PDB file of C-alpha atoms in Angstrom:
ATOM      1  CA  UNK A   1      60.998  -8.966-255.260  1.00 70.00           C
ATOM      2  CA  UNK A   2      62.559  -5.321-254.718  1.00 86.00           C
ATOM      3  CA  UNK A   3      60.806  -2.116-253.608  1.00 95.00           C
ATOM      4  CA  UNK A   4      58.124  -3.843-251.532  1.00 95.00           C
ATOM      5  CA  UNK A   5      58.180  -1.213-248.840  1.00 96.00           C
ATOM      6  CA  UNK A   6      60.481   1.682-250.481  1.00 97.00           C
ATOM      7  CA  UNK A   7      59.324   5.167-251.032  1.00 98.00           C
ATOM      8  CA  UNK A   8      61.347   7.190-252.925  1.00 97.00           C
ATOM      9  CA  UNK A   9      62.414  10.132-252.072  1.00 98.00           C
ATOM     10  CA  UNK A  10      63.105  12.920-254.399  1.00 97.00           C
ATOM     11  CA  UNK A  11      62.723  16.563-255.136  1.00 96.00           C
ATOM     12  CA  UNK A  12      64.694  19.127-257.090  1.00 93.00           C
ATOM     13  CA  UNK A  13      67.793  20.701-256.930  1.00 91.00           C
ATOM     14  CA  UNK A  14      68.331  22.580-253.879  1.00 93.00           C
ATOM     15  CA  UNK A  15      65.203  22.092-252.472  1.00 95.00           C
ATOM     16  CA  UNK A  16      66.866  20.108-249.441  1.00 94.00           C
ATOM     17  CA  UNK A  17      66.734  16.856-250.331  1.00 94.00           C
ATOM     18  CA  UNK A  18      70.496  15.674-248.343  1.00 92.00           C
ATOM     19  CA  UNK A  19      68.819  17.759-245.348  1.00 94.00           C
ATOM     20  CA  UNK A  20      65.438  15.664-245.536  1.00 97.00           C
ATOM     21  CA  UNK A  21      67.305  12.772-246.153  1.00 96.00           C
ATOM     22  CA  UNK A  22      69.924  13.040-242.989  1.00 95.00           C
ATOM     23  CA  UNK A  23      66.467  14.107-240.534  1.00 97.00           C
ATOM     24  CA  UNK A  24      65.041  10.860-242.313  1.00 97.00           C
ATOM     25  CA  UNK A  25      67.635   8.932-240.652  1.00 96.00           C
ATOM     26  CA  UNK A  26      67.825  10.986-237.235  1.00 96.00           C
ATOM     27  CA  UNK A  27      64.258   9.826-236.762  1.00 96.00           C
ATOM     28  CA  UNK A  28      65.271   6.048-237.256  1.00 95.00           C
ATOM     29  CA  UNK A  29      64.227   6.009-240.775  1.00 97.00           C
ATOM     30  CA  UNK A  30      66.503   3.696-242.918  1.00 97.00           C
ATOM     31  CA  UNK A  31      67.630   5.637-246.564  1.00 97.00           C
ATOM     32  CA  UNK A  32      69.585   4.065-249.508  1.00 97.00           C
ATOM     33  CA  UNK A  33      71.107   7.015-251.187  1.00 92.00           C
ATOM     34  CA  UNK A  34      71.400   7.052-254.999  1.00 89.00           C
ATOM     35  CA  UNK A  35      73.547   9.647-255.513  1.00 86.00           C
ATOM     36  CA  UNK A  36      76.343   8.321-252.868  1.00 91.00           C
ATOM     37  CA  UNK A  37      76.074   5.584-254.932  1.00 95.00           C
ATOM     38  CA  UNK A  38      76.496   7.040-258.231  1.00 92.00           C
ATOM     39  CA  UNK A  39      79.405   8.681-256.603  1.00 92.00           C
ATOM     40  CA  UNK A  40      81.418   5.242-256.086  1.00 95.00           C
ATOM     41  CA  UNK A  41      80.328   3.831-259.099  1.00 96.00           C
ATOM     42  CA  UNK A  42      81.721   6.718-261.069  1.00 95.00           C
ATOM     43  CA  UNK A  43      84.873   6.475-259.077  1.00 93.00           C
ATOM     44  CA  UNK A  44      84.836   3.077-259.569  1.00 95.00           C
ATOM     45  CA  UNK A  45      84.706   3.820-263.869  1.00 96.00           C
ATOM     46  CA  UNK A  46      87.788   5.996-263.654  1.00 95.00           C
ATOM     47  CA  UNK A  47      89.227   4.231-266.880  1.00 96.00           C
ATOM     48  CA  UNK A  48      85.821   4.190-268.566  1.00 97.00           C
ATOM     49  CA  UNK A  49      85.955   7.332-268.282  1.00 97.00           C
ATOM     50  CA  UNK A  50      89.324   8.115-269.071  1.00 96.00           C
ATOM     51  CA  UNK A  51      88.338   5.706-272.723  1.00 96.00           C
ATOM     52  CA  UNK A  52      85.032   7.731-273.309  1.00 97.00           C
ATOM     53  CA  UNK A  53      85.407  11.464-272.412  1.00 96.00           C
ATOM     54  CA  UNK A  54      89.524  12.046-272.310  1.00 95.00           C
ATOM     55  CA  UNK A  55      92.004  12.208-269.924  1.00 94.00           C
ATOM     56  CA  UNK A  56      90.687  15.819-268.982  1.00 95.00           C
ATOM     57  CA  UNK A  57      88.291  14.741-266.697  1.00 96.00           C
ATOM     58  CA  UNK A  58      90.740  13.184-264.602  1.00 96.00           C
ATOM     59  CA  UNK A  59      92.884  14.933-261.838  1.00 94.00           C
ATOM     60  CA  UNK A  60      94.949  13.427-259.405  1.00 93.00           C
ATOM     61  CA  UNK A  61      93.636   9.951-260.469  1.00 92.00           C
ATOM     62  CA  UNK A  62      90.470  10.563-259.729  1.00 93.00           C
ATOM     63  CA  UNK A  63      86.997  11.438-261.741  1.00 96.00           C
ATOM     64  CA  UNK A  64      86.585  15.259-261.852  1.00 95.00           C
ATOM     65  CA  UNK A  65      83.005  15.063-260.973  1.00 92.00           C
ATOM     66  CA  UNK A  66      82.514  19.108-261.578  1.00 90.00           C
ATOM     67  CA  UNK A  67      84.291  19.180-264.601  1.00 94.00           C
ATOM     68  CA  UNK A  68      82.247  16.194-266.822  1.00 95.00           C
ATOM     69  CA  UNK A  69      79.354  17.647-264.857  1.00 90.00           C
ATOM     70  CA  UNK A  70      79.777  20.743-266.915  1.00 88.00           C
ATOM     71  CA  UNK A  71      80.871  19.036-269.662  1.00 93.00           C
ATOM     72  CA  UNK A  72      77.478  16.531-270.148  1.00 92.00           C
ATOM     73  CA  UNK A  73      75.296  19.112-268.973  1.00 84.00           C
ATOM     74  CA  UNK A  74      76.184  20.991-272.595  1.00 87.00           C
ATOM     75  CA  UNK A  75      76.366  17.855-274.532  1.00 92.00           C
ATOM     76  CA  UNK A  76      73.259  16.065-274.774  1.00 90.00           C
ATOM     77  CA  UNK A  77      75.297  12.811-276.488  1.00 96.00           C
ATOM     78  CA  UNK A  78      77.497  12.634-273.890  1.00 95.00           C
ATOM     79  CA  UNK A  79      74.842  12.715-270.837  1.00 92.00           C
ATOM     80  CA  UNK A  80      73.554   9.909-272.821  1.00 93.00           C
ATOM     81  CA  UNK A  81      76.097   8.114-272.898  1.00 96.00           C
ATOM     82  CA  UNK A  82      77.064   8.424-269.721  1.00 96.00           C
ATOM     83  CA  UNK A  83      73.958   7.518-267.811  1.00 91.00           C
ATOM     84  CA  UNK A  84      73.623   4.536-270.169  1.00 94.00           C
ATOM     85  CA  UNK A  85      76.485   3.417-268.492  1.00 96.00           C
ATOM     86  CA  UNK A  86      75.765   4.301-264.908  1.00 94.00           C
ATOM     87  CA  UNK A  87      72.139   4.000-264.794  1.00 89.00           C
ATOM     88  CA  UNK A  88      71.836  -0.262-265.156  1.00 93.00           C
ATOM     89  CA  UNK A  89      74.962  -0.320-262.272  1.00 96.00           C
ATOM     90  CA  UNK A  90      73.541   2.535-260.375  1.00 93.00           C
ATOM     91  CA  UNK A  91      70.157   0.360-260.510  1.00 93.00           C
ATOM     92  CA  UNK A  92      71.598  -3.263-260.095  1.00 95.00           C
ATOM     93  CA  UNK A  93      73.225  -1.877-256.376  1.00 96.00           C
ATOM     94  CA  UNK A  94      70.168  -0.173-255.219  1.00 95.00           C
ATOM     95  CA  UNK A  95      68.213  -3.459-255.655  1.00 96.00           C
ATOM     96  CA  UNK A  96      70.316  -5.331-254.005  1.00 97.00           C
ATOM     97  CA  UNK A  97      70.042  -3.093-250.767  1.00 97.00           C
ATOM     98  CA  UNK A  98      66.290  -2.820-251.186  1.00 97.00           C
ATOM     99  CA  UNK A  99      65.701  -6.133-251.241  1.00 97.00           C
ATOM    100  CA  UNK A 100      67.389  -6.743-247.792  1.00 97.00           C
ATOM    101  CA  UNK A 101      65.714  -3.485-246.810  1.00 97.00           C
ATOM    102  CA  UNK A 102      62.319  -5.183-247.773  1.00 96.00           C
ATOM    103  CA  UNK A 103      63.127  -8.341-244.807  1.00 96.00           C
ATOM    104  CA  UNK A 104      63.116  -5.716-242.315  1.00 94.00           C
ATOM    105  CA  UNK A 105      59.083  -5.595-243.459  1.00 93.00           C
ATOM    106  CA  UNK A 106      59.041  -1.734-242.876  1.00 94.00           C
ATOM    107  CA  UNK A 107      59.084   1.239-245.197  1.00 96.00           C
ATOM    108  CA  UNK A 108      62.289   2.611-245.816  1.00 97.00           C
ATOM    109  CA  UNK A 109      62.999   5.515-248.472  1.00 97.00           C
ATOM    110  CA  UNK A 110      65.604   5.706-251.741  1.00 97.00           C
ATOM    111  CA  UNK A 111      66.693   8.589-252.255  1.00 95.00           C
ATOM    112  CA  UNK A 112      66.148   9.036-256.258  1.00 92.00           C
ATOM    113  CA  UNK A 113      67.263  12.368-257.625  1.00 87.00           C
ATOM    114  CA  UNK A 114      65.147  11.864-261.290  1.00 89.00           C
ATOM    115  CA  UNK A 115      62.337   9.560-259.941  1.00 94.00           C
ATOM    116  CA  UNK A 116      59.763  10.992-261.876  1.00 96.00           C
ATOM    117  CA  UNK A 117      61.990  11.516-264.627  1.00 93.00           C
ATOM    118  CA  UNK A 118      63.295   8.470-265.491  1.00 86.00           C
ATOM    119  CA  UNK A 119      60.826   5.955-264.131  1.00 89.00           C
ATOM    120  CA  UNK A 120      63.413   3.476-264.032  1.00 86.00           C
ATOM    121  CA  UNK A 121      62.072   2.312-260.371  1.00 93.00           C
ATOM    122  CA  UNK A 122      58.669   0.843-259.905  1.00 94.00           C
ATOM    123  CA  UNK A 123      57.917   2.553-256.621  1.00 96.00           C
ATOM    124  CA  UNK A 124      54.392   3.016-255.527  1.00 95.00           C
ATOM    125  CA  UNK A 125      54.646   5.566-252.730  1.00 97.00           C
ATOM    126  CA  UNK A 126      56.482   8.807-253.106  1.00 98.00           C
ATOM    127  CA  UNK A 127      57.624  11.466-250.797  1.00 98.00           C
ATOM    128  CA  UNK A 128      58.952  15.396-252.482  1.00 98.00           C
ATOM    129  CA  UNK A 129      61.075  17.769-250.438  1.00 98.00           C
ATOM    130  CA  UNK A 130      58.694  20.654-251.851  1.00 97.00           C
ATOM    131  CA  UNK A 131      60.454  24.548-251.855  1.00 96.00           C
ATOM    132  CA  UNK A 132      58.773  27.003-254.287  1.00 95.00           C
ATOM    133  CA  UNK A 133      60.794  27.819-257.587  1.00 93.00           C
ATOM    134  CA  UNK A 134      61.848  30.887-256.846  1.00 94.00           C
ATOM    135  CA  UNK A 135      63.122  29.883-253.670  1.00 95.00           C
ATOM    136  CA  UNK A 136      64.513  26.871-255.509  1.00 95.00           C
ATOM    137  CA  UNK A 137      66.577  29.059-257.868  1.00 95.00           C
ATOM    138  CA  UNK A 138      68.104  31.317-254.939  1.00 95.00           C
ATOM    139  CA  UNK A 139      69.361  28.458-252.697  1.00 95.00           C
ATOM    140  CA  UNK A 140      70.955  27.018-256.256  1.00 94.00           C
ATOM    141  CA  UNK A 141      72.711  29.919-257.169  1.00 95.00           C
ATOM    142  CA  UNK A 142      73.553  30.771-253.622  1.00 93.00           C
ATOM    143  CA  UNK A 143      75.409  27.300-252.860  1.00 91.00           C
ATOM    144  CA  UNK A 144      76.628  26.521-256.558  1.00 88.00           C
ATOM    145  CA  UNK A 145      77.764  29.593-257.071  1.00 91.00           C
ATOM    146  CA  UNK A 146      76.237  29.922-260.801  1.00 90.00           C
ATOM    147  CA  UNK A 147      75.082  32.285-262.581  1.00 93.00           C
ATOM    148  CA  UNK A 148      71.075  33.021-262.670  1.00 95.00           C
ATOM    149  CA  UNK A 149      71.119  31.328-266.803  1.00 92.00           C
ATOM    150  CA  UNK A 150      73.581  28.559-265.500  1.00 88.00           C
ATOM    151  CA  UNK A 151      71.154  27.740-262.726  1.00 92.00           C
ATOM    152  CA  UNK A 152      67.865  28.015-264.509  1.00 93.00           C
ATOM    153  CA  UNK A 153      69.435  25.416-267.020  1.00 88.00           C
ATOM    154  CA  UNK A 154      70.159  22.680-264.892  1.00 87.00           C
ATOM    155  CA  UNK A 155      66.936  22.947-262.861  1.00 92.00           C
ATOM    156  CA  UNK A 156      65.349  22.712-266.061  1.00 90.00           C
ATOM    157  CA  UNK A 157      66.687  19.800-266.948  1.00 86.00           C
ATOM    158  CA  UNK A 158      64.460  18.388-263.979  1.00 92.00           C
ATOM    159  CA  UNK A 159      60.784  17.919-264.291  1.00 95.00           C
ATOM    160  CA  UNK A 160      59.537  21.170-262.545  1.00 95.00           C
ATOM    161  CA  UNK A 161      59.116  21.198-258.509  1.00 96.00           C
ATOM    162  CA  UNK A 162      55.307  22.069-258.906  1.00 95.00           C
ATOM    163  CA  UNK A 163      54.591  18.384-261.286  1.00 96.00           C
ATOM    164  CA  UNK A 164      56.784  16.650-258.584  1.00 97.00           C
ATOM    165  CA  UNK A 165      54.515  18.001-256.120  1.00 97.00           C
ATOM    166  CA  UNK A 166      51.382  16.980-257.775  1.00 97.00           C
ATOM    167  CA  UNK A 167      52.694  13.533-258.532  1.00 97.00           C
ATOM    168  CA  UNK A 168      53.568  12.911-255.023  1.00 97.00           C
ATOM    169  CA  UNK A 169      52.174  10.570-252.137  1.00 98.00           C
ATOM    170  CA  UNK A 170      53.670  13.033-249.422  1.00 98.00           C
ATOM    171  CA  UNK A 171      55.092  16.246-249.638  1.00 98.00           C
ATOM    172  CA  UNK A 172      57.712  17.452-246.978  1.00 98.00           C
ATOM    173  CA  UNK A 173      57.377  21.778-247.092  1.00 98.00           C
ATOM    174  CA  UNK A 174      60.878  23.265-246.985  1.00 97.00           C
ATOM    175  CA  UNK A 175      59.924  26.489-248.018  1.00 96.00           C
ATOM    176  CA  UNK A 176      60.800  28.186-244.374  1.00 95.00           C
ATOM    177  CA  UNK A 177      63.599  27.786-241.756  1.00 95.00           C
ATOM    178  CA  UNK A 178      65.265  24.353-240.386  1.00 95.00           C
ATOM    179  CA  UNK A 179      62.944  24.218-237.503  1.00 97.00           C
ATOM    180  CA  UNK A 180      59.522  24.535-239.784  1.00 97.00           C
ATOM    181  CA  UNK A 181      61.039  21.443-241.713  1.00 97.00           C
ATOM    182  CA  UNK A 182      62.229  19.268-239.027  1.00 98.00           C
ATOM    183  CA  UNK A 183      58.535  19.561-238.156  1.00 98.00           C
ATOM    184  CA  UNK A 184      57.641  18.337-241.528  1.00 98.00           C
ATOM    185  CA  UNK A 185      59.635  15.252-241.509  1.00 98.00           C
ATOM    186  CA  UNK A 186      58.730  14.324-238.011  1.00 98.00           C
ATOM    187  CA  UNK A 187      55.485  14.685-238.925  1.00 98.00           C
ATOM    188  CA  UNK A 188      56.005  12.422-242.210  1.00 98.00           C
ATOM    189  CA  UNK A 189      57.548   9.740-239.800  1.00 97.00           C
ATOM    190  CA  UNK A 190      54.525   9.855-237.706  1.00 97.00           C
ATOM    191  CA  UNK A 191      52.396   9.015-240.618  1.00 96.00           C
ATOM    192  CA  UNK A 192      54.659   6.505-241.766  1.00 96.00           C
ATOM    193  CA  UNK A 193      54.572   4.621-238.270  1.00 94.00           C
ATOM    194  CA  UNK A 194      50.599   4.941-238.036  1.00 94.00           C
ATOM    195  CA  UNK A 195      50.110   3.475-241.412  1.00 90.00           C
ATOM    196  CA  UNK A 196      52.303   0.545-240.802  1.00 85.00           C
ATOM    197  CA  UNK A 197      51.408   0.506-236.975  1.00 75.00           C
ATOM    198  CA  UNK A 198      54.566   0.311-235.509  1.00 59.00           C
TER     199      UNK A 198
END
């Protein structure tokens, strides 16, 4: 039996997620990472890929992750198809490492970009990386580099951060500076460790 002691982890885009996630671990938390994942699986489906979408999402023999990111996120049929092909491997590998995760009989988190969205894991406890919309929308178009109607489309394509919020167990606040949220997760650990009393 997965997930016994996972919480997943999740937020939007650029709301600081990797960040939360990488402080997780500096305070001895243990995080499986869905997205790294993803990453070497797609890698893996080079070929598939090559089959399915055309040789122009290939460059120098490898997947052109930025490219067929653009490409799906216009193409409804072809973000379908894709994730129909990821999702059950993507899903498959993160079960395996939460079931050794659960011997360790202590929570650990998976980070799960679409948790909410998808509810393809069946997670009890859930923790959002919380940062206001607006603030959301700058720190997208800041490190992406797209334009204000590029941005607002893929962060719609997300469940807004304000249902995530409402939906979630915990909420870590990244809505200020490093410090203020290093706070926040320490804080989150502390609760973690006086619930399970270790």
């Amino acid at each position: 039996m997965a997930y016994e002691y996972a919480i997943a982890l999740t937020g939007g885009i650029a709301t600081g997620k990797s960040t939360v996630a990488s402080l997780l671990a500096l305070n001895g938390m243990r995080v499986i990472d869905a997205d790294s994942i993803s990453h070497k699986i797609l890698d893996n489906s080079k070929e598939w890929v090559r089959e399915t979408f055309g040789d122009a999402y290939i460059t120098n023999n490898k997947v052109d992750r930025a490219k067929l990111g653009s490409y799906i996120f216009s193409n409804a049929d072809a973000k379908k198809e894709l994730e129909s092909y990821l999702h059950p491997k993507i899903k498959a590998e993160i079960e395996r490492q939460s079931e050794k995760q659960d011997t360790f009989k202590f929570p650990y988190l998976i980070d799960i970009p679409l948790f909410f969205e998808n509810g393809n894991y069946p997670i009890k406890d859930s923790v959002v990386v919380y940062t206001p919309a607006e603030i959301q929308l700058e720190r997208f178009m800041k490190r992406n580099g797209y334009s204000r109607e590029e941005s607002l489309k893929r962060i719609a394509s997300q469940l807004p951060i304000d249902a995530k919020k409402e939906k979630a167990t915990w909420v870590i606040d990244n809505s200020k500076n490093l410090k203020h949220l290093q706070d926040e997760v320490e804080n989150f650990v502390a609760t973690i460790k006086q619930i399970y009393k270790k």
